Short mmCIF file of C-alpha atoms (C1' of nucleotides) in Angstrom, two decimals:
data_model
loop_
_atom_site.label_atom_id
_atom_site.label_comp_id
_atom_site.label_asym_id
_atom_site.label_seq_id
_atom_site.Cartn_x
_atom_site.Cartn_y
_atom_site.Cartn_z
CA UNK A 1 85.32 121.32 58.56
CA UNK A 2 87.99 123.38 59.04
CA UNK A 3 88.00 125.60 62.95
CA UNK A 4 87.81 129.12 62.41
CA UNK A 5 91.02 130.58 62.96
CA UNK A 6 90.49 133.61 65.18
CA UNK A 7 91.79 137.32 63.62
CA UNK A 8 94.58 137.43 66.81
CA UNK A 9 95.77 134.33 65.45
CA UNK A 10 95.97 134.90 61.86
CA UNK A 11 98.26 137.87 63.08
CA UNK A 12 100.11 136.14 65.12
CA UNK A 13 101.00 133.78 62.25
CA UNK A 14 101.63 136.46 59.80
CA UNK A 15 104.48 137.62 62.12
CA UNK A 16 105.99 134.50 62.43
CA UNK A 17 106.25 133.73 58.13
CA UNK A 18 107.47 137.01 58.40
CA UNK A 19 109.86 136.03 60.97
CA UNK A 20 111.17 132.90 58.98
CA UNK A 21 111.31 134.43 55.73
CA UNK A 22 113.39 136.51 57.05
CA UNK A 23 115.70 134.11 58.22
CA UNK A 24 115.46 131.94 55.02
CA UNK A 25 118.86 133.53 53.90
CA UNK A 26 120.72 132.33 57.06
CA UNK A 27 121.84 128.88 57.04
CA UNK A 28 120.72 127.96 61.08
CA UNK A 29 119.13 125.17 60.19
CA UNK A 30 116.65 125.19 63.44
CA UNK A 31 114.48 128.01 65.09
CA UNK A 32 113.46 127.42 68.84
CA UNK A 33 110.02 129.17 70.29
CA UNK A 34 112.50 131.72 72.48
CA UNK A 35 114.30 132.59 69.44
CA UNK A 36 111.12 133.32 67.76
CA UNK A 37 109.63 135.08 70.76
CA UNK A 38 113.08 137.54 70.61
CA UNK A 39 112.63 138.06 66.97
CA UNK A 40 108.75 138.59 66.72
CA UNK A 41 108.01 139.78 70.27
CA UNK A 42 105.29 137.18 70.74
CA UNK A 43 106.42 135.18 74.06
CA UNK A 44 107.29 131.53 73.14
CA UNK A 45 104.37 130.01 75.67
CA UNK A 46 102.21 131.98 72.69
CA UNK A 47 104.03 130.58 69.87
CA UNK A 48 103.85 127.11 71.52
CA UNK A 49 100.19 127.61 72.53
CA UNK A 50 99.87 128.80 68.91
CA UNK A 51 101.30 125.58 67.24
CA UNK A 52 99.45 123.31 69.29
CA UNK A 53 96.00 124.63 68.62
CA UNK A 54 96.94 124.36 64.58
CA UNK A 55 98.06 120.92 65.14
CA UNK A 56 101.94 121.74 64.31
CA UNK A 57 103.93 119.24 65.99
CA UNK A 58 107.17 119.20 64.11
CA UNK A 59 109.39 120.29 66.81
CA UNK A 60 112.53 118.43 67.72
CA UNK A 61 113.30 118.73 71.61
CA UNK A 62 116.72 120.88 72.06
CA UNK A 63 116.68 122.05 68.65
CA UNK A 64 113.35 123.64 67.96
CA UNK A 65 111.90 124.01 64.41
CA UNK A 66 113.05 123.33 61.27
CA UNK A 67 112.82 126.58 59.32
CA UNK A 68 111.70 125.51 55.66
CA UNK A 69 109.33 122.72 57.40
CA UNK A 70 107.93 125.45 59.49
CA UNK A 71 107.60 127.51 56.89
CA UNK A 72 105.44 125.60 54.98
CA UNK A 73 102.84 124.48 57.82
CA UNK A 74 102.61 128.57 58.26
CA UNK A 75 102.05 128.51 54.72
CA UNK A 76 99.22 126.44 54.39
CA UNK A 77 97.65 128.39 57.58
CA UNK A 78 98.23 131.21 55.86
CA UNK A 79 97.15 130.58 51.88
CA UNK A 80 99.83 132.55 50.80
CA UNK A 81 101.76 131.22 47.82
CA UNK A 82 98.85 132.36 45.51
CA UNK A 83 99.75 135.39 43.97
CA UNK A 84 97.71 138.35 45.42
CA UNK A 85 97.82 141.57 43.17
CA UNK A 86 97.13 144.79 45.00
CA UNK A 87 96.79 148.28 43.93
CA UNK A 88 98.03 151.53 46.56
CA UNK A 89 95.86 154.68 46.47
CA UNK A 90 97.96 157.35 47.14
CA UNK A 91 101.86 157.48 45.42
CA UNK A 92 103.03 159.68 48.04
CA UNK A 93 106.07 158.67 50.13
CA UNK A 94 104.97 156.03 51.67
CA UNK A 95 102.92 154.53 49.03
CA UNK A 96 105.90 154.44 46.59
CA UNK A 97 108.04 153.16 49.77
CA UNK A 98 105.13 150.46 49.95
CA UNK A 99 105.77 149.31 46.26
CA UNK A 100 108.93 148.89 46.26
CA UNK A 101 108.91 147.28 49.72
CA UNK A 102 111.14 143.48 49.51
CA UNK A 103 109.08 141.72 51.23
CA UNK A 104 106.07 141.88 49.11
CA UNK A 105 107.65 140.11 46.11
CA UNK A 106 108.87 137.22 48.52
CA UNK A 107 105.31 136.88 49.81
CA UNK A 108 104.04 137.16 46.29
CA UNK A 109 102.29 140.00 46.61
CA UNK A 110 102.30 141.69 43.90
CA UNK A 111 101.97 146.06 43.49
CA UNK A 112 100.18 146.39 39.91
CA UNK A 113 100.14 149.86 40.26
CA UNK A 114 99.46 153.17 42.19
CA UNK A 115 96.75 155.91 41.71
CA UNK A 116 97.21 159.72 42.75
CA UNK A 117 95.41 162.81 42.13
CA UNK A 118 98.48 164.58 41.74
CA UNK A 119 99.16 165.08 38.22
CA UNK A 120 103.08 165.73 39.10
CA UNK A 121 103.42 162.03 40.67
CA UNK A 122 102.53 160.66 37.61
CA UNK A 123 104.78 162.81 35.65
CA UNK A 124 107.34 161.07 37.91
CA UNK A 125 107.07 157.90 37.10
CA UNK A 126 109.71 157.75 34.48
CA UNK A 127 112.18 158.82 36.83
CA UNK A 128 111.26 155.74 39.10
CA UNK A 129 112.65 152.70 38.16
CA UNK A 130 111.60 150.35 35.37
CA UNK A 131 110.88 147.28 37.56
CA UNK A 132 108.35 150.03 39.58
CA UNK A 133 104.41 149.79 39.41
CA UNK A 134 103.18 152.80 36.86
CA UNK A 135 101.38 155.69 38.73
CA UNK A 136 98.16 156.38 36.89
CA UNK A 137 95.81 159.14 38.06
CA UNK A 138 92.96 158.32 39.83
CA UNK A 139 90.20 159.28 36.88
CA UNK A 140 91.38 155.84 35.92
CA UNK A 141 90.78 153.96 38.64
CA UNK A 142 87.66 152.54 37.48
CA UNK A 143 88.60 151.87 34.09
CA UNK A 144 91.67 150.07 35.36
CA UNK A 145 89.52 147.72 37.72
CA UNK A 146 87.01 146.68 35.07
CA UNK A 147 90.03 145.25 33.27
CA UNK A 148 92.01 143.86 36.04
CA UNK A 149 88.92 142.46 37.74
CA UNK A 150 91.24 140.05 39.70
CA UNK A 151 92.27 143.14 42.12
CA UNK A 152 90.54 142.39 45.18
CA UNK A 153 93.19 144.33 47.70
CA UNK A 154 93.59 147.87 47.78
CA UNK A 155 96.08 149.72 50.29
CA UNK A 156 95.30 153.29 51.22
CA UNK A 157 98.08 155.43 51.71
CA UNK A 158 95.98 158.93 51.56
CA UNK A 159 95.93 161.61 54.38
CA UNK A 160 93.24 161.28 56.84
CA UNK A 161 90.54 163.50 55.14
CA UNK A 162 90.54 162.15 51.84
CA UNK A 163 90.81 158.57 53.05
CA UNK A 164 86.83 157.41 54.15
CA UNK A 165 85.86 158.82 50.86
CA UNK A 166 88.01 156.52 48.87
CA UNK A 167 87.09 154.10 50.59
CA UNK A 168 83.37 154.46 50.08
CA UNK A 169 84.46 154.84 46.18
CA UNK A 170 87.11 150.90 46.49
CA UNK A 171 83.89 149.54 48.10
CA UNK A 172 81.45 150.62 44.92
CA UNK A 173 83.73 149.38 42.39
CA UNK A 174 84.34 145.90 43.86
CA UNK A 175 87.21 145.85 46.07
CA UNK A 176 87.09 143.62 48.93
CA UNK A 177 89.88 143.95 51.29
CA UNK A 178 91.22 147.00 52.03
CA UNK A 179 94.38 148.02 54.62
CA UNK A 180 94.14 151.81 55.65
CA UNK A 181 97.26 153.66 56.45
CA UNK A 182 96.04 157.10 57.21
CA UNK A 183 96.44 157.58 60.98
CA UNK A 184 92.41 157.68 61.22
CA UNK A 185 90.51 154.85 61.83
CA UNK A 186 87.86 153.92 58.72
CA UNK A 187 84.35 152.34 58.36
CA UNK A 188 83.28 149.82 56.03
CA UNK A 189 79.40 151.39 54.52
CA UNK A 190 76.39 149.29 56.58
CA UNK A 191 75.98 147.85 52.99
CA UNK A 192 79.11 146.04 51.93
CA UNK A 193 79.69 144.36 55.36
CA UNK A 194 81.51 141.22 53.43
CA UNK A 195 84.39 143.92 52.63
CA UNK A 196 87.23 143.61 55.34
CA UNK A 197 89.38 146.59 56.39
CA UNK A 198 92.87 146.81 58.73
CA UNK A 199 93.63 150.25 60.28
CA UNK A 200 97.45 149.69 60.40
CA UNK A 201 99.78 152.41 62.46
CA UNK A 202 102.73 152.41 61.46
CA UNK A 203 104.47 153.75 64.13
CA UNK A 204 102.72 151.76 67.01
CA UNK A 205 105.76 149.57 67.81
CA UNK A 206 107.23 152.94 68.91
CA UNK A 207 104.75 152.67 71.81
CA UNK A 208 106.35 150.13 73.09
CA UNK A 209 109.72 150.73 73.24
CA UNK A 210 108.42 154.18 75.18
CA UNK A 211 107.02 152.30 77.71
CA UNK A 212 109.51 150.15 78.11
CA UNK A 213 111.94 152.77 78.21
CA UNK A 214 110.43 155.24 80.53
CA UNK A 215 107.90 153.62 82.20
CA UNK A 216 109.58 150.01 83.51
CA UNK A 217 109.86 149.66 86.99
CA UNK B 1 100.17 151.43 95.45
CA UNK B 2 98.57 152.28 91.89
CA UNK B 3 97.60 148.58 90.45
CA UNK B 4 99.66 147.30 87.35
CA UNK B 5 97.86 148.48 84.13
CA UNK B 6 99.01 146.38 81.38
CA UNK B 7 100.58 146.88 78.31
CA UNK B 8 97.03 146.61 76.47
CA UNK B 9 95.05 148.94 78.21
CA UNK B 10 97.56 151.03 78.23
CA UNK B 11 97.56 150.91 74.29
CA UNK B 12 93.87 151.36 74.32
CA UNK B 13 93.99 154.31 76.58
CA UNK B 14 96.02 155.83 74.42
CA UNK B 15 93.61 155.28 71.47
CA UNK B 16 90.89 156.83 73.32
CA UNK B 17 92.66 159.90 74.48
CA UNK B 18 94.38 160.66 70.61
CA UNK B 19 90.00 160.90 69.58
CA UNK B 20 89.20 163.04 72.52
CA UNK B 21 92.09 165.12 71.20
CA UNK B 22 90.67 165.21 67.64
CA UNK B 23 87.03 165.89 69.27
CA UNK B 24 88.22 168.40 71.29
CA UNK B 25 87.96 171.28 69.09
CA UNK B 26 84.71 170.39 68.14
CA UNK B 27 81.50 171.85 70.60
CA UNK B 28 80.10 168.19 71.40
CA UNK B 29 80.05 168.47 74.50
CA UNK B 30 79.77 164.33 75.44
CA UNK B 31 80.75 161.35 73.33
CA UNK B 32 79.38 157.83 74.32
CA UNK B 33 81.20 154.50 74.53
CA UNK B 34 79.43 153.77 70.88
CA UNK B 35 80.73 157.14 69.37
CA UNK B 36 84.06 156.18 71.14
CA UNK B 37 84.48 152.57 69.35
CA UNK B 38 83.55 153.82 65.63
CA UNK B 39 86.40 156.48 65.89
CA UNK B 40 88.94 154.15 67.88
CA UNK B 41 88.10 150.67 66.48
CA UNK B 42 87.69 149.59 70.05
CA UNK B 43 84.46 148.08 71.18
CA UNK B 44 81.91 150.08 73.37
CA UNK B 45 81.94 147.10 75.57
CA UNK B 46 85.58 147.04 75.97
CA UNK B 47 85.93 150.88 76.69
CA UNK B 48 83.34 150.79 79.49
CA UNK B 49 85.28 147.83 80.94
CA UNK B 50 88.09 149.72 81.10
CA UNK B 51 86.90 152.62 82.52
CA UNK B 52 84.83 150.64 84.90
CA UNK B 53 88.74 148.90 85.94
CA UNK B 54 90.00 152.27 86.08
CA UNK B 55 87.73 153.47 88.31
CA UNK B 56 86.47 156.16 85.86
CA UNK B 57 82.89 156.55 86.25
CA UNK B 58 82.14 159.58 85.17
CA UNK B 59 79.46 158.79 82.61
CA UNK B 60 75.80 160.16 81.85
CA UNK B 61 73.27 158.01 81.39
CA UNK B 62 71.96 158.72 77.84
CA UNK B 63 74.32 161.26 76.85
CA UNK B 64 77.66 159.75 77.60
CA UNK B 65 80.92 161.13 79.01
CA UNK B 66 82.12 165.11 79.26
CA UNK B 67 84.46 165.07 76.29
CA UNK B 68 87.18 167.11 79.00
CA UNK B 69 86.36 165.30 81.62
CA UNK B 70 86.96 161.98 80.15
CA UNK B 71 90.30 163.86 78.86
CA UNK B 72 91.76 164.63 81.86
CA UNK B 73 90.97 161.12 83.46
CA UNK B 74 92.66 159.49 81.07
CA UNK B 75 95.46 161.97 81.16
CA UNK B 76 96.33 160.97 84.77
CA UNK B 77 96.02 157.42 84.02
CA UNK B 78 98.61 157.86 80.89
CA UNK B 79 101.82 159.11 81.22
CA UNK B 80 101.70 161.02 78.01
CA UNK B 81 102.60 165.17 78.83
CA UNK B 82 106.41 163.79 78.89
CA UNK B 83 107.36 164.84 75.59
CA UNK B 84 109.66 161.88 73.76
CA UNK B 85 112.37 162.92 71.37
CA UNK B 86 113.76 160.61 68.99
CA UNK B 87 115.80 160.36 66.10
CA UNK B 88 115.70 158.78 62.50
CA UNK B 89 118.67 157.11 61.12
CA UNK B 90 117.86 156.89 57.34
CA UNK B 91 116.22 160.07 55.45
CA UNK B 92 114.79 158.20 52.24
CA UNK B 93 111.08 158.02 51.63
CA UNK B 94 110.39 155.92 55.01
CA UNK B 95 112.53 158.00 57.48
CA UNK B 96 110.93 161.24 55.97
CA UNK B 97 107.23 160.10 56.17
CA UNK B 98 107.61 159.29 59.78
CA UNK B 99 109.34 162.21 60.51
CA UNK B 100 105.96 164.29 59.12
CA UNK B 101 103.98 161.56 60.76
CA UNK B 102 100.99 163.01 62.44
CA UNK B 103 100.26 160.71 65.10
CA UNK B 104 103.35 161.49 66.39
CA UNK B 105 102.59 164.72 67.25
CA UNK B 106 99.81 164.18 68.98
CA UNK B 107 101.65 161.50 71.20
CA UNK B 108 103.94 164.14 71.92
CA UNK B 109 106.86 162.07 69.86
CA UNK B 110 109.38 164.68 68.61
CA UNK B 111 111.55 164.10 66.07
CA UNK B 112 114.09 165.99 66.80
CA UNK B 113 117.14 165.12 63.43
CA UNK B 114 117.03 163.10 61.08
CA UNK B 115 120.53 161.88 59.38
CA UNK B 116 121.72 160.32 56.37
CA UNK B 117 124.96 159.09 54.66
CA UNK B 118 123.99 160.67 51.01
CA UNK B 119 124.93 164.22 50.66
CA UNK B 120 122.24 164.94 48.35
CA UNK B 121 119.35 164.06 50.73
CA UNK B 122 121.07 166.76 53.54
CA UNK B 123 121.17 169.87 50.44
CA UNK B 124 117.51 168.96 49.70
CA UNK B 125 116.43 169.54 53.65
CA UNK B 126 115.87 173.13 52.88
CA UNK B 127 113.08 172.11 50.03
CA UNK B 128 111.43 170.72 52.75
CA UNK B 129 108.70 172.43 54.60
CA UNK B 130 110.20 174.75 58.04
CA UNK B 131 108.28 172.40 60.44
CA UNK B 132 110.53 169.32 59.31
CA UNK B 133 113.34 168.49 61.66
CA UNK B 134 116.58 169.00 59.76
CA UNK B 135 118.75 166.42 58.48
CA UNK B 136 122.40 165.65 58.91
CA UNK B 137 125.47 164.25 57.87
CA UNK B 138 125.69 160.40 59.81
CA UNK B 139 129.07 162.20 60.74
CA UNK B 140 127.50 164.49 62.99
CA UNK B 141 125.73 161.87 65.00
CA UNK B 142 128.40 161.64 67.88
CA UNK B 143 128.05 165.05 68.15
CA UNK B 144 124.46 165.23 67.78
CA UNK B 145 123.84 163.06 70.34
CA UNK B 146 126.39 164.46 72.91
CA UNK B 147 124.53 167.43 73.05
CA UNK B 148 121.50 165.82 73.60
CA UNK B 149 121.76 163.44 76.29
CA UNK B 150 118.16 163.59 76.34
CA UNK B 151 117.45 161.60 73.27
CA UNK B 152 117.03 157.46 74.00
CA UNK B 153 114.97 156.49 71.18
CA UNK B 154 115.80 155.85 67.40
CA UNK B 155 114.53 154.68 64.31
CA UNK B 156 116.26 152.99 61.93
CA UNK B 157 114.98 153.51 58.29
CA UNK B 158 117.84 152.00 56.24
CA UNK B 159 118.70 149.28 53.98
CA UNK B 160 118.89 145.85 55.56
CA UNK B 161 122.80 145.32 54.78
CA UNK B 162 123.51 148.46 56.65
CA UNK B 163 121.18 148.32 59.47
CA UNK B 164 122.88 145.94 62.20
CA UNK B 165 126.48 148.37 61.99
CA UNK B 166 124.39 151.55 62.59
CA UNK B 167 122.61 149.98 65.10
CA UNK B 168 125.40 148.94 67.09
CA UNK B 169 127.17 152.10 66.04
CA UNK B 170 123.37 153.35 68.09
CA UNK B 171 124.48 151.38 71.34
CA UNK B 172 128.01 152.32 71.44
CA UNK B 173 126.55 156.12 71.34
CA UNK B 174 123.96 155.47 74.73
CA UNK B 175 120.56 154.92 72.30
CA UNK B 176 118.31 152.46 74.51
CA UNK B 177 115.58 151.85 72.43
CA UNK B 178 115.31 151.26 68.86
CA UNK B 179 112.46 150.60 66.38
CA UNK B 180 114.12 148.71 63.17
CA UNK B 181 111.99 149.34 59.89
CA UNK B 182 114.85 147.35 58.06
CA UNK B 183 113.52 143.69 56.42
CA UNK B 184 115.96 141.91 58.46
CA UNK B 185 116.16 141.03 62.05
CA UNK B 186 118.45 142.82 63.96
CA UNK B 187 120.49 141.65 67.02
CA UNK B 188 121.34 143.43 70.22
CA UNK B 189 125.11 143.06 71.02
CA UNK B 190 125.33 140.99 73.95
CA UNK B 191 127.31 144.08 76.09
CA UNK B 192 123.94 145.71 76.05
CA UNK B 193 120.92 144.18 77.18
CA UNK B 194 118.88 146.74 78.87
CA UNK B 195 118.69 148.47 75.01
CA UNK B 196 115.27 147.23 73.90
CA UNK B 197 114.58 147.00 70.36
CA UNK B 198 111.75 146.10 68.12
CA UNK B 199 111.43 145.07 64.46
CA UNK B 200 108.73 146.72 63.14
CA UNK B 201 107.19 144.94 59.91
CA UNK B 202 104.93 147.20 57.73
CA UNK B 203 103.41 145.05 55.80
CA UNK B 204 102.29 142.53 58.32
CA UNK B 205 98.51 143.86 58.12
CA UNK B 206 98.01 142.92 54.85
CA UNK B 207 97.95 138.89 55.45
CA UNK B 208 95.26 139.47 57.58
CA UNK B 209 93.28 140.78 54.57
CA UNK B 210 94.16 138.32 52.69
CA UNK B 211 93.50 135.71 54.73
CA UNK B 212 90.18 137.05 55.18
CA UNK B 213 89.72 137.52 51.93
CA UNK B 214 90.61 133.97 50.08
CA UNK B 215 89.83 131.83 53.39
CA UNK B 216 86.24 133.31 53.93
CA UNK B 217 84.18 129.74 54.41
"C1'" DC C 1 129.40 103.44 74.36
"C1'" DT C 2 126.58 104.59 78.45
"C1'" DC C 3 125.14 107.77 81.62
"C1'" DT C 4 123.96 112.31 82.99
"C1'" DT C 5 122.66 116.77 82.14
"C1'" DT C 6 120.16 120.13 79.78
"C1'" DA C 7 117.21 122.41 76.63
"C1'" DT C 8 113.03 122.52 74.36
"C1'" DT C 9 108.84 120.70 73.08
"C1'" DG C 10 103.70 119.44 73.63
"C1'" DT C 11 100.09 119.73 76.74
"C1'" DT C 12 97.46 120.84 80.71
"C1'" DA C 13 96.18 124.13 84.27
"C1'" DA C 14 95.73 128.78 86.02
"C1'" DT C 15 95.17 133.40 85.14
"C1'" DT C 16 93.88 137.29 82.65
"C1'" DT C 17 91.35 139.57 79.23
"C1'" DT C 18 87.50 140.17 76.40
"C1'" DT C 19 82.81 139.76 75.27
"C1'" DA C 20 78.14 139.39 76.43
"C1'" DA C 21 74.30 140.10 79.43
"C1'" DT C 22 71.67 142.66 82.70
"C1'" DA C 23 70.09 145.80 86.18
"C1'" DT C 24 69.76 150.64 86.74
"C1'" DA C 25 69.17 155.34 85.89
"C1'" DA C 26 68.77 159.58 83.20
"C1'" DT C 27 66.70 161.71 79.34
"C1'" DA C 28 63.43 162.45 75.90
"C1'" DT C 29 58.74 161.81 74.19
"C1'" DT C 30 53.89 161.57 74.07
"C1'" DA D 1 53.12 162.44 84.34
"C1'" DA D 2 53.73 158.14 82.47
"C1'" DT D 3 56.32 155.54 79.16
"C1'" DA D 4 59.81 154.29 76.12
"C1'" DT D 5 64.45 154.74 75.06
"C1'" DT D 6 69.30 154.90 75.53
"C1'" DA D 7 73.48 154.57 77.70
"C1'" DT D 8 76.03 153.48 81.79
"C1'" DA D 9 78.03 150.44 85.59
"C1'" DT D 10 78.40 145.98 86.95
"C1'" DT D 11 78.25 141.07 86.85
"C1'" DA D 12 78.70 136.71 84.54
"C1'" DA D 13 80.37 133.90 80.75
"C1'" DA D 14 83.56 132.91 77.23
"C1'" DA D 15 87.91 133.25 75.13
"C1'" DA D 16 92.68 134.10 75.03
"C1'" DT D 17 97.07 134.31 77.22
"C1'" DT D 18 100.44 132.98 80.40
"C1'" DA D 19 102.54 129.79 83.32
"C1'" DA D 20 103.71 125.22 84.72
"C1'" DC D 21 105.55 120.89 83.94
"C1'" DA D 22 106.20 116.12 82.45
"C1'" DA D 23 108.27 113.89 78.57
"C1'" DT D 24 112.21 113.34 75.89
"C1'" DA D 25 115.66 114.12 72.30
"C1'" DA D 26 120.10 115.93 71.86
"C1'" DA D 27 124.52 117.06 73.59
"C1'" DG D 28 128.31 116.25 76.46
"C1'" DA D 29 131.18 113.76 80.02
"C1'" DG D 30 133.62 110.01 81.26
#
DNA sequence: CTCTTTATTGTTAATTTTTAATATAATATT
DNA sequence: AATATTATATTAAAAATTAACAATAAAGAG
């Protein structure tokens, strides 16, 4: 009953919760589609466009949005006030950046922990702080998702190399979504085609500002 | 009198011409539209369209496209010998995993400093490996940049309640693009319009698994 | 308070981009 | 040499984005 909601979309959307949680703090009371396109670089025709094919019609003409309204019809596009827990392969910089990244607690995501190979990141993990995720070694992996069978999300922080190989190990042992970090781009085995993967690049919003730097007319 | 390639292709191009670089060293001596999309995420479809826009038809029936061919066609259409030098503002775990970042080195993104407020983070440059770009004292930035008129670009890796002063410490210094890694939106002052900036979200890719994930009809 | 101006939405229309389909040609195979 | 296969180049169809604009609520002037 529900339309499919296209991937571009869902994106879309994601940027714009992001957007507005961000701004939950502030006390502007309103949020107009141009002050949304500045903030999330999606133009405001888009974010208009957007709206109208969910069916959100809440604006107010000269004001815009109202933030906490909005933020709950991007909510319910977006089933995000479950708790998700997540695991991150790889406790290297970015993966322990990852963990103790803000914004995951206010979306409810939630880091259970971190797996390495490196037997000196684990020794580590005392040093980190107590609210942190443990670091377990990755022998454990399995173990770990047999008893936390709820873990369904796994985020791969690993260099490129080592990265499709995990990946073909996640996909055994049950995980279903995965979001790939490694600046390589990663293939889902012919035989698990329900399991989703995202390639994200990190530093592709550096493109941008290039081109608009050195290449604008 | 060269048409108006957009923003997107231009992306794309760019995704085909970092795996060429990657195949390069290996003795294949074509690669076809379908070898293209499994390495680049981009469909086979879409990369013959845009070749076929761009004029480049250079391709073998049943074999594909000369791997150096197909290089140096999409060199010409891309911008992308300029070498870009940048800066990080922030040396913690983010600022010092971009800095190693491998994609950027292949886009020919050099980070050239990276600088920091805690004196602790500067002594323990020289732990780091001789390929990392040293960092300084946030003192030194004036300086830094004075003699380096060159550098336009920066990226802010630093806590959200100190991100907005150093970035329009950035402006005041001649910085004209900026990529904010900070959980909080930053403004552009008003003085300085043509500085673009973007607000880069990290974790953004992940409610696209989930969505996938828990919404799957 | 009433009128005018203005900003911003919701919606439709035009344009652009992407995806799919197909005709064609080169290669490999029997 | 004939045939089947595979991959391109091109065209056509579908989908997504951008632009346009009428409607109208809010703000401001008098």
């Amino acid at each position: 009953m529900k339309k499919k909601i296209s991937l571009r979309v869902i994106k879309r959307i994601s940027f714009y919760y992001e957007a507005l949680l961000k701004l939950n703090l502030s006390d502007d009371l309103y949020i107009s589609s141009i002050k949304l396109e500045e903030i999330t670089g999606v133009s405001s025709n888009q974010i208009r466009q957007d709206f109208f094919y969910l069916g959100i019609s809440i604006g107010k003409q000269k004001k815009g949005y109202q933030i906490k309204r909005l933020f709950n019809e991007l909510k319910k596009v977006l089933p995000i006030d479950r708790r998700v827990d997540v695991i991150i392969i790889g406790a290297g910089r970015l993966g322990c950046c990852l963990s103790e990244y803000k914004l995951f607690e206010v979306r409810h995501i939630n880091v259970v922990a971190l797996f390495d190979v490196k037997e000196e990141l684990i020794s580590k993990a005392e040093e980190r702080g107590s609210h942190c995720a443990p670091i377990h070694h990755i022998d454990k992996l399995d173990g770990f998702l047999s008893e936390h069978p709820n873990i369904k999300i796994a985020l791969l922080t690993l260099p490129e190399n080592s990265a499709q190989e995990m990946l073909n190990k996640l996909v055994k042992l049950g995980i279903k979504g995965i979001v790939n970090f490694a600046p390589k781009i990663l293939k889902i085995p012919e035989y698990a085609e329900d399991v989703q993967i995202v390639n994200d690049c990190i530093g592709a919003s550096l493109y941008k500002v290039i081109y608009q730097i050195y290449n604008k007319a």
